[in-house]
CSV table of C-alpha atoms and ligand atoms in Angstrom, one decimal:
chain,number,residue,atom,x,y,z
H,1,MET,CA,101.7,-58.5,24.4
H,2,ALA,CA,98.8,-57.1,22.9
H,3,LYS,CA,99.2,-53.7,21.6
H,4,HIS,CA,97.8,-50.7,24.1
H,5,TRP,CA,95.9,-48.6,22.2
H,6,ALA,CA,96.3,-46.4,25.1
H,7,ASP,CA,99.8,-45.7,24.6
H,8,PHE,CA,98.7,-43.1,21.7
H,9,GLN,CA,98.0,-40.8,24.5
H,10,TYR,CA,101.9,-40.7,25.6
H,11,GLU,CA,102.9,-40.2,22.1
H,12,ILE,CA,100.7,-36.9,21.8
H,13,TYR,CA,102.1,-35.5,25.2
H,14,LEU,CA,105.7,-36.5,23.7
H,15,ASN,CA,105.1,-34.7,21.1
H,16,GLY,CA,104.0,-32.0,22.8
H,17,MET,CA,107.6,-31.7,24.0
H,18,THR,CA,108.4,-30.2,20.4
H,19,GLY,CA,105.8,-27.9,20.7
H,20,ALA,CA,103.4,-30.3,18.5
H,21,VAL,CA,99.8,-30.5,19.2
H,22,PRO,CA,97.0,-33.1,17.3
H,23,ARG,CA,95.8,-31.6,14.4
H,24,LEU,CA,92.5,-32.6,14.7
H,25,PRO,CA,90.4,-32.3,18.3
H,26,THR,CA,91.1,-35.6,20.7
H,27,ASP,CA,87.2,-35.0,21.8
H,28,LEU,CA,85.6,-36.7,18.6
H,29,THR,CA,82.3,-35.2,19.4
H,30,ARG,CA,83.8,-31.9,18.2
H,31,LEU,CA,84.9,-33.1,14.5
H,32,GLU,CA,80.8,-32.6,13.4
H,33,GLU,CA,81.2,-28.8,14.1
H,34,LEU,CA,84.7,-28.5,12.7
H,35,THR,CA,83.5,-30.0,9.2
H,36,GLU,CA,80.5,-27.7,9.0
H,37,GLN,CA,82.9,-24.7,9.6
H,38,ARG,CA,85.4,-25.9,7.1
H,39,LEU,CA,83.6,-28.0,4.2
H,40,GLY,CA,80.7,-27.0,1.9
H,41,PRO,CA,77.2,-27.0,2.9
H,42,GLY,CA,75.8,-29.9,0.1
H,43,PRO,CA,78.5,-32.5,1.4
H,44,VAL,CA,78.3,-31.3,5.2
H,45,GLY,CA,74.5,-31.5,5.1
H,46,TYR,CA,74.9,-34.8,3.5
H,47,VAL,CA,76.8,-36.5,5.8
H,48,ALA,CA,75.7,-34.7,9.2
H,49,GLY,CA,72.1,-34.8,8.3
H,50,SER,CA,69.4,-37.2,9.1
H,51,ALA,CA,65.6,-38.1,8.6
H,52,GLY,CA,63.0,-35.8,9.5
H,53,ASN,CA,63.7,-33.1,12.1
H,54,GLY,CA,66.8,-35.0,13.3
H,55,SER,CA,65.1,-36.6,16.4
H,56,THR,CA,66.7,-40.3,15.7
H,57,ALA,CA,70.0,-38.9,15.7
H,58,ARG,CA,69.6,-37.1,18.9
H,59,ALA,CA,67.8,-40.0,20.4
H,60,ASN,CA,70.9,-42.2,19.5
H,61,ARG,CA,73.2,-39.8,21.4
H,62,ALA,CA,70.7,-39.7,24.4
H,63,ALA,CA,70.2,-43.4,24.7
H,64,LEU,CA,74.2,-43.7,25.2
H,65,GLU,CA,74.6,-40.5,27.2
H,66,ARG,CA,71.8,-41.9,29.4
H,67,ARG,CA,73.5,-44.9,30.4
H,68,ARG,CA,76.2,-44.6,33.1
H,69,ILE,CA,79.1,-47.0,33.2
H,70,VAL,CA,80.2,-47.7,37.2
H,71,PRO,CA,83.6,-48.4,37.3
H,72,ARG,CA,85.1,-51.2,39.6
H,73,MET,CA,88.5,-50.9,41.2
H,74,LEU,CA,91.7,-53.1,42.4
H,75,ARG,CA,91.4,-55.4,39.5
H,76,ASP,CA,94.9,-55.4,38.1
H,77,VAL,CA,94.6,-53.9,34.6
H,78,HIS,CA,98.1,-53.3,34.0
H,79,GLU,CA,98.2,-55.7,30.8
H,80,ARG,CA,95.1,-55.5,28.3
H,81,ASP,CA,94.0,-57.4,25.4
H,82,LEU,CA,91.3,-55.6,22.9
H,83,SER,CA,91.3,-58.0,20.5
H,84,VAL,CA,88.0,-60.1,19.8
H,85,GLU,CA,87.0,-62.8,17.3
H,86,VAL,CA,84.0,-61.5,14.8
H,87,LEU,CA,82.6,-63.8,12.5
H,88,GLY,CA,85.1,-65.9,12.4
H,89,ARG,CA,87.5,-63.3,11.9
H,90,SER,CA,90.5,-62.0,14.2
H,91,LEU,CA,90.2,-58.3,15.1
H,92,PRO,CA,92.8,-56.2,17.0
H,93,ALA,CA,89.9,-54.5,18.5
H,94,PRO,CA,86.0,-54.5,18.8
H,95,LEU,CA,85.5,-52.0,15.7
H,96,ALA,CA,85.0,-51.8,12.0
H,97,LEU,CA,84.7,-48.9,9.9
H,98,ALA,CA,80.7,-48.8,9.1
H,99,PRO,CA,79.6,-48.5,5.1
H,100,VAL,CA,79.4,-44.9,4.2
H,101,GLY,CA,78.7,-44.0,0.5
H,102,VAL,CA,79.8,-41.1,-1.7
H,103,LEU,CA,83.2,-40.6,0.3
H,104,SER,CA,84.4,-38.1,-2.7
H,105,ILE,CA,82.2,-35.4,-1.5
H,106,MET,CA,84.3,-35.5,1.5
H,107,HIS,CA,87.9,-35.6,0.1
H,108,PRO,CA,89.3,-36.5,-3.5
H,109,GLU,CA,91.1,-39.6,-2.3
H,110,ALA,CA,87.6,-40.8,-1.2
H,111,GLU,CA,87.3,-44.7,0.1
H,112,SER,CA,90.8,-45.3,-1.0
H,113,ALA,CA,91.9,-43.1,1.8
H,114,ALA,CA,89.7,-44.3,4.4
H,115,ALA,CA,90.3,-48.2,3.6
H,116,ARG,CA,93.9,-47.5,3.7
H,117,GLY,CA,93.7,-45.5,6.8
H,118,ALA,CA,91.4,-48.5,8.4
H,119,ALA,CA,94.4,-51.1,7.1
H,120,ALA,CA,96.9,-49.3,8.3
H,121,GLN,CA,95.4,-49.3,12.1
H,122,GLY,CA,94.0,-52.9,11.3
H,123,VAL,CA,90.5,-52.4,11.5
H,124,PRO,CA,88.4,-53.9,9.0
H,125,PHE,CA,86.8,-50.9,6.3
H,126,ILE,CA,83.3,-52.1,5.3
H,127,LEU,CA,82.8,-51.0,1.3
H,128,SER,CA,79.2,-49.2,0.5
H,129,SER,CA,77.7,-50.6,-2.8
H,130,ALA,CA,77.2,-47.0,-3.2
H,131,SER,CA,81.0,-46.1,-2.9
H,132,SER,CA,82.8,-43.4,-5.3
H,133,THR,CA,85.4,-46.0,-5.8
H,134,PRO,CA,85.0,-49.0,-7.4
H,135,ILE,CA,85.3,-52.4,-5.2
H,136,GLU,CA,88.5,-53.5,-7.0
H,137,GLN,CA,90.2,-50.5,-6.5
H,138,VAL,CA,89.7,-50.4,-2.6
H,139,ALA,CA,90.6,-53.8,-2.4
H,140,GLU,CA,93.8,-53.0,-4.3
H,141,ALA,CA,94.6,-49.7,-1.8
H,142,MET,CA,93.8,-52.3,0.9
H,143,GLY,CA,96.8,-55.0,0.6
H,144,ASP,CA,95.8,-57.9,2.3
H,145,ALA,CA,93.8,-56.0,5.2
H,146,GLU,CA,90.7,-57.4,6.3
H,147,ARG,CA,87.5,-55.7,4.1
H,148,TRP,CA,83.8,-56.7,4.3
H,149,PHE,CA,81.3,-55.3,1.4
H,150,GLN,CA,77.7,-53.9,2.2
H,151,LEU,CA,74.9,-54.7,-0.6
H,152,TYR,CA,72.3,-52.4,-1.1
H,153,TRP,CA,69.8,-54.9,-2.2
H,154,SER,CA,68.8,-54.3,-6.0
H,155,LYS,CA,66.1,-55.2,-7.9
H,156,ASP,CA,68.1,-56.5,-10.4
H,157,ARG,CA,69.3,-60.1,-9.7
H,158,GLU,CA,71.9,-60.2,-12.1
H,159,VAL,CA,73.5,-57.0,-11.0
H,160,THR,CA,73.3,-58.2,-7.2
H,161,ARG,CA,75.3,-61.6,-8.1
H,162,SER,CA,77.6,-59.6,-10.5
H,163,LEU,CA,78.7,-57.3,-7.3
H,164,LEU,CA,78.8,-60.2,-4.9
H,165,GLY,CA,80.9,-62.1,-7.4
H,166,ARG,CA,83.1,-58.8,-7.9
H,167,ALA,CA,83.2,-58.7,-3.9
H,168,ARG,CA,84.3,-62.1,-3.3
H,169,ALA,CA,87.0,-62.1,-5.9
H,170,SER,CA,88.6,-58.9,-4.3
H,171,GLY,CA,89.1,-60.2,-1.2
H,172,TYR,CA,85.9,-59.2,1.0
H,173,SER,CA,85.1,-61.5,3.2
H,174,VAL,CA,81.8,-60.8,5.1
H,175,LEU,CA,78.7,-59.3,3.0
H,176,VAL,CA,76.6,-56.8,5.0
H,177,VAL,CA,73.4,-56.5,3.9
H,178,THR,CA,71.6,-53.1,4.6
H,179,LEU,CA,67.9,-53.5,5.0
H,180,ASP,CA,66.6,-50.2,6.2
H,181,THR,CA,67.1,-48.2,2.8
H,182,PRO,CA,64.6,-49.7,0.5
H,183,LEU,CA,63.6,-46.3,-0.1
H,184,LEU,CA,65.6,-42.6,0.6
H,185,ALA,CA,64.1,-41.2,3.5
H,186,TRP,CA,62.9,-37.6,3.9
H,187,ARG,CA,65.7,-35.9,4.8
H,188,PRO,CA,65.0,-31.8,4.9
H,189,ARG,CA,68.8,-30.6,4.8
H,190,ASP,CA,69.4,-32.3,1.4
H,191,LEU,CA,65.9,-31.4,0.1
H,192,ASP,CA,66.7,-27.8,1.2
H,193,GLN,CA,69.5,-27.7,-1.2
H,194,ALA,CA,68.2,-30.0,-3.7
H,195,TYR,CA,71.5,-32.2,-2.9
H,196,LEU,CA,71.6,-35.9,-4.0
H,197,PRO,CA,75.2,-36.9,-5.6
H,198,PHE,CA,74.0,-39.9,-7.0
H,199,LEU,CA,72.1,-37.8,-9.7
H,200,HIS,CA,75.3,-36.4,-10.8
H,201,GLY,CA,77.0,-39.9,-11.0
H,202,VAL,CA,78.7,-39.8,-7.8
H,203,GLY,CA,78.2,-42.6,-5.6
H,204,THR,CA,77.7,-44.7,-8.6
H,205,ALA,CA,81.5,-46.3,-9.4
H,206,ASN,CA,80.4,-49.6,-8.4
H,207,TYR,CA,77.4,-49.9,-11.1
H,208,PHE,CA,79.1,-47.6,-13.7
H,209,THR,CA,81.9,-50.2,-13.8
H,210,ASP,CA,79.4,-53.6,-13.6
H,211,PRO,CA,79.4,-55.6,-16.7
H,212,ALA,CA,75.7,-56.8,-15.4
H,213,PHE,CA,74.7,-53.0,-15.1
H,214,LEU,CA,76.1,-52.0,-18.2
H,215,ALA,CA,74.1,-54.7,-20.2
H,216,GLY,CA,71.0,-53.1,-19.3
H,217,LEU,CA,72.1,-49.5,-20.9
H,218,ALA,CA,71.4,-48.9,-24.6
H,219,LYS,CA,74.4,-46.8,-24.8
H,220,PRO,CA,77.8,-46.5,-22.6
H,221,VAL,CA,77.9,-44.2,-19.5
H,222,HIS,CA,79.8,-41.4,-21.2
H,223,GLU,CA,77.6,-41.2,-24.1
H,224,ASP,CA,74.3,-41.0,-22.3
H,225,PRO,CA,75.4,-40.3,-18.6
H,226,ASN,CA,71.6,-39.3,-17.8
H,227,ALA,CA,70.0,-42.5,-18.9
H,228,ALA,CA,73.0,-44.8,-16.7
H,229,VAL,CA,72.1,-42.4,-13.9
H,230,MET,CA,68.2,-43.0,-14.2
H,231,HIS,CA,68.8,-46.5,-14.7
H,232,PHE,CA,70.8,-46.7,-11.1
H,233,VAL,CA,67.9,-45.3,-9.7
H,234,SER,CA,65.4,-47.6,-11.1
H,235,LEU,CA,67.4,-50.7,-9.6
H,236,PHE,CA,69.2,-49.6,-6.7
H,237,ALA,CA,67.1,-50.8,-4.3
H,238,ASP,CA,63.8,-52.7,-3.9
H,239,PRO,CA,61.0,-52.2,-1.5
H,240,GLY,CA,59.5,-54.9,-2.4
H,241,LYS,CA,61.5,-57.7,-0.9
H,242,THR,CA,60.6,-60.1,2.0
H,243,TRP,CA,62.3,-62.5,4.4
H,244,PRO,CA,62.2,-65.4,1.8
H,245,ASP,CA,64.0,-63.6,-0.6
H,246,LEU,CA,67.1,-64.0,1.6
H,247,ALA,CA,67.4,-67.5,0.1
H,248,PHE,CA,69.1,-66.0,-2.9
H,249,LEU,CA,71.9,-64.4,-0.9
H,250,ARG,CA,72.7,-67.3,1.2
H,251,GLU,CA,73.2,-69.3,-2.0
H,252,GLN,CA,75.4,-66.3,-3.5
H,253,TRP,CA,77.7,-65.8,-0.5
H,254,ALA,CA,79.4,-68.5,1.3
H,255,GLY,CA,81.0,-66.5,4.1
H,256,PRO,CA,79.4,-64.9,6.7
H,257,ILE,CA,76.2,-62.4,5.9
H,258,VAL,CA,75.1,-60.1,8.5
H,259,LEU,CA,72.0,-58.0,8.2
H,260,LYS,CA,72.2,-54.2,9.2
H,261,GLY,CA,69.1,-51.8,10.1
H,262,VAL,CA,67.8,-54.5,12.5
H,263,LEU,CA,65.9,-53.4,15.3
H,264,HIS,CA,63.3,-55.7,16.5
H,265,PRO,CA,64.1,-58.8,18.4
H,266,ASP,CA,61.5,-60.9,15.9
H,267,ASP,CA,63.6,-59.5,13.0
H,268,ALA,CA,66.4,-60.7,14.5
H,269,ARG,CA,64.8,-64.1,15.0
H,270,LEU,CA,63.9,-64.3,11.3
H,271,ALA,CA,67.6,-63.1,10.6
H,272,ALA,CA,68.8,-66.4,12.4
H,273,ASP,CA,66.1,-68.4,10.9
H,274,ALA,CA,67.4,-67.4,7.3
H,275,GLY,CA,70.7,-68.9,8.2
H,276,MET,CA,72.1,-65.4,8.3
H,277,ASP,CA,75.1,-65.0,10.9
H,278,GLY,CA,74.8,-61.5,12.4
H,279,VAL,CA,72.8,-58.7,12.7
H,280,VAL,CA,73.9,-54.9,12.8
H,281,VAL,CA,71.3,-53.2,15.3
H,282,SER,CA,71.2,-49.7,13.4
H,283,ASN,CA,69.3,-46.8,12.5
H,284,HIS,CA,71.1,-46.0,9.9
H,285,GLY,CA,72.2,-42.9,12.3
H,286,GLY,CA,68.9,-41.7,12.2
H,287,ARG,CA,69.0,-41.0,8.7
H,288,GLN,CA,65.7,-43.4,7.5
H,289,VAL,CA,62.8,-43.3,10.3
H,290,ALA,CA,62.6,-40.1,12.1
H,291,GLY,CA,61.2,-41.1,15.3
H,292,SER,CA,62.7,-44.6,15.6
H,293,VAL,CA,63.6,-46.2,18.8
H,294,ALA,CA,67.0,-45.3,19.4
H,295,ALA,CA,69.8,-47.9,18.3
H,296,ALA,CA,71.2,-48.1,21.6
H,297,ASP,CA,67.7,-49.0,23.6
H,298,ALA,CA,67.1,-51.7,20.5
H,299,LEU,CA,70.2,-53.3,21.1
H,300,PRO,CA,69.7,-54.9,24.9
H,301,ARG,CA,66.4,-56.9,23.7
H,302,VAL,CA,68.0,-57.7,20.1
H,303,ALA,CA,71.4,-59.1,22.2
H,304,ARG,CA,68.8,-61.4,24.7
H,305,ALA,CA,66.8,-62.6,21.7
H,306,VAL,CA,69.4,-64.1,19.2
H,307,GLY,CA,72.8,-63.1,21.3
H,308,ASP,CA,73.4,-67.2,21.7
H,309,ARG,CA,72.5,-67.7,17.9
H,310,LEU,CA,74.1,-64.8,15.6
H,311,THR,CA,76.8,-62.0,15.9
H,312,VAL,CA,75.2,-58.9,17.2
H,313,LEU,CA,77.0,-55.7,16.0
H,314,PHE,CA,76.0,-52.3,16.6
H,315,ASP,CA,76.1,-48.8,15.3
H,316,SER,CA,74.5,-45.3,15.3
H,317,GLY,CA,75.5,-42.6,17.9
H,318,VAL,CA,79.1,-44.3,18.4
H,319,ARG,CA,81.5,-40.9,19.2
H,320,THR,CA,83.8,-42.0,22.0
H,321,GLY,CA,85.4,-44.6,23.7
H,322,ASP,CA,82.9,-44.6,26.4
H,323,ASP,CA,80.0,-45.5,23.9
H,324,VAL,CA,81.9,-48.4,22.4
H,325,PHE,CA,82.2,-49.7,26.1
H,326,LYS,CA,78.5,-49.1,26.9
H,327,ALA,CA,77.7,-50.6,23.7
H,328,LEU,CA,79.5,-54.1,24.8
H,329,ALA,CA,77.6,-53.7,27.6
H,330,LEU,CA,74.3,-54.1,26.1
H,331,GLY,CA,75.2,-56.8,24.3
H,332,ALA,CA,77.3,-56.1,21.0
H,333,ARG,CA,80.3,-58.0,20.2
H,334,ALA,CA,81.7,-55.1,18.3
H,335,VAL,CA,80.7,-51.5,16.9
H,336,LEU,CA,80.6,-50.0,13.6
H,337,LEU,CA,81.9,-46.1,13.2
H,338,GLY,CA,80.3,-43.9,11.0
H,339,ARG,CA,80.3,-40.3,10.9
H,340,PRO,CA,83.4,-39.6,12.8
H,341,TYR,CA,85.8,-41.0,10.7
H,342,VAL,CA,83.8,-39.6,7.8
H,343,TYR,CA,84.7,-36.0,9.4
H,344,GLY,CA,88.1,-37.1,10.0
H,345,LEU,CA,88.3,-38.0,6.3
H,346,GLY,CA,87.2,-34.5,5.0
H,347,LEU,CA,89.2,-32.8,7.4
H,348,ASP,CA,92.6,-34.5,7.0
H,349,GLY,CA,92.2,-37.5,4.5
H,350,GLN,CA,93.8,-40.9,5.5
H,351,PRO,CA,95.9,-39.4,8.5
H,352,GLY,CA,92.4,-37.9,9.6
H,353,VAL,CA,91.0,-41.2,9.8
H,354,GLU,CA,93.6,-42.9,11.3
H,355,HIS,CA,93.4,-39.8,14.2
H,356,VAL,CA,89.8,-40.9,14.8
H,357,ILE,CA,90.3,-44.6,14.9
H,358,ARG,CA,93.5,-44.0,17.3
H,359,CYS,CA,91.3,-41.6,19.4
H,360,LEU,CA,88.6,-43.9,19.9
H,361,LEU,CA,90.7,-47.0,20.7
H,362,ALA,CA,92.7,-45.3,23.0
H,363,GLU,CA,89.8,-43.8,24.7
H,364,PHE,CA,88.3,-47.1,25.1
H,365,ASP,CA,91.3,-49.0,26.6
H,366,LEU,CA,91.6,-46.6,28.9
H,367,THR,CA,87.7,-46.5,29.5
H,368,LEU,CA,88.3,-50.2,30.1
H,369,ALA,CA,91.2,-50.5,32.0
H,370,LEU,CA,89.8,-47.4,34.7
H,371,SER,CA,86.5,-49.5,35.0
H,372,GLY,CA,88.5,-52.6,36.3
H,373,HIS,CA,88.2,-54.8,32.8
H,374,THR,CA,91.3,-56.1,30.9
H,375,ALA,CA,89.3,-57.3,28.1
H,376,PRO,CA,86.6,-56.4,25.9
H,377,THR,CA,84.6,-60.0,26.6
H,378,THR,CA,84.4,-59.4,30.4
H,379,ILE,CA,82.0,-56.3,30.0
H,380,ALA,CA,78.6,-56.9,31.0
H,381,PRO,CA,75.2,-55.2,31.6
H,382,THR,CA,76.3,-55.3,35.2
H,383,ASP,CA,79.0,-52.7,34.2
H,384,LEU,CA,76.0,-49.9,33.2
H,385,ALA,CA,73.7,-48.5,36.3
H,386,GLU,CA,70.4,-50.2,36.4
H,387,ASP,CA,68.3,-48.9,33.7
H,388,ASN,CA,64.6,-50.0,33.6
H,389,THR,CA,64.2,-49.0,30.1
H,390,ASP,CA,66.6,-52.1,29.3
H,391,GLN,CA,63.9,-54.3,30.5
H,392,PRO,CA,61.5,-56.4,28.1
J,401,FMN,C1,76.7,-40.1,4.7
J,401,FMN,C2,76.3,-41.4,5.2
J,401,FMN,C3,76.5,-42.3,4.2
J,401,FMN,C4,75.9,-43.5,4.6
J,401,FMN,N1,75.9,-44.5,3.5
J,401,FMN,C5,75.8,-45.7,3.9
J,401,FMN,C6,75.5,-46.7,2.8
J,401,FMN,O1,75.7,-46.4,1.8
J,401,FMN,N2,75.3,-48.5,2.9
J,401,FMN,C7,75.0,-48.2,4.7
J,401,FMN,O2,74.6,-49.7,5.0
J,401,FMN,N3,75.0,-47.4,5.5
J,401,FMN,C8,75.2,-46.2,5.2
J,401,FMN,N4,75.4,-45.1,6.3
J,401,FMN,C9,74.8,-45.7,7.4
J,401,FMN,C10,76.4,-46.1,8.6
J,401,FMN,O3,76.5,-47.4,7.7
J,401,FMN,C11,76.1,-46.1,9.9
J,401,FMN,O4,74.9,-46.9,9.9
J,401,FMN,C12,75.4,-44.8,10.6
J,401,FMN,O5,76.5,-44.1,9.9
J,401,FMN,C13,75.8,-44.8,12.0
J,401,FMN,O6,75.2,-43.6,12.9
J,401,FMN,P1,76.2,-42.9,12.7
J,401,FMN,O7,77.4,-42.0,12.3
J,401,FMN,O8,75.5,-41.6,13.6
J,401,FMN,O9,77.2,-43.4,14.1
J,401,FMN,C14,75.8,-44.0,5.6
J,401,FMN,C15,75.9,-43.1,6.8
J,401,FMN,C16,76.3,-41.8,6.7
J,401,FMN,C17,76.6,-40.7,7.5
């Protein structure tokens, strides 16, 4: 029998018989405010902040909120199975933790705690290139649990080649290539505080432990940390890349490759033509292009364009179980969860991450059942109220 994520609900009520209540809210939309109250302004601004005046982040939420589920009745939803196959991997639910850099600003155990939390719940952890913990150390924290690696595509081919080799050797199965960050966007919350962790050598762990990166330095990092940071800044991203460059990554990585940050159906078609395996429809949580199309508004068009050729994943704005349901109805195979798990980490370390995963999936399981479904795969566009903006 498949795991019933909804049982978390009974666990909470049963624990309540001894007077215990959850340490964090079960309405995950409340975590941001709590984090704002409890953590320092620099780290909170970095995580909660967005590009420009925050219009894209707000649009992400509005696009999900606007869509409404139309529940169906009397369909025998007693037995349910949330498991899905994604990119040849068997997942317990249509969920992975999104790549988020620099987690040490939220909690001293950083990526290791988040990865352990994901592993404990069986959910894939996607490690950012810009993590504060090296690839190998995070892999060690996870045992043989499912892990993917996210690449910021460097100007330096040898560094890219080396990072991919390390990820492969450490058991990361899927490569997620983020396309929407060839430059850092205009982010007023960080600018107003002049806060950028990378300039302090935070979020550079993969580079400062990389032989190809170190080969480009005149002195070891500890002897001249500023030069190491400047070298990192100079090669971290590459605004000069174009579609034909993907051939290099296809040669370097034998497993599935997913392009993250795709919003236009034509870009999704180009991804398929380039031999990619999937796309993540995402606007980086509104952190890159202010005034961008909401990710949930872009999703149906991308799914219609390439759904039969590519695995379509989604992030940007997912906060609740019904958001997961809506994303699947709009054409996603699975979703990536971003900020909420980072708040969970900041507020309560690994248990906080697990709390967030369990709340999200319990709520999704209940939404699925109460809407008349027993599996994610039967969720369809017709489960949402008519919405003309989905038309091409
Ligand atoms: C603090 C922070 C750091 C992030 N770092 C990365 C990163 O290193 N690589 C990446 O591909 N995406 C990164 N993202 C984007 C997430 O993977 C994801 O697309 C985004 O969080 C989704 O939006 P949401 O959190 O509002 O749902 C980051 C997001 C945040 C909030």
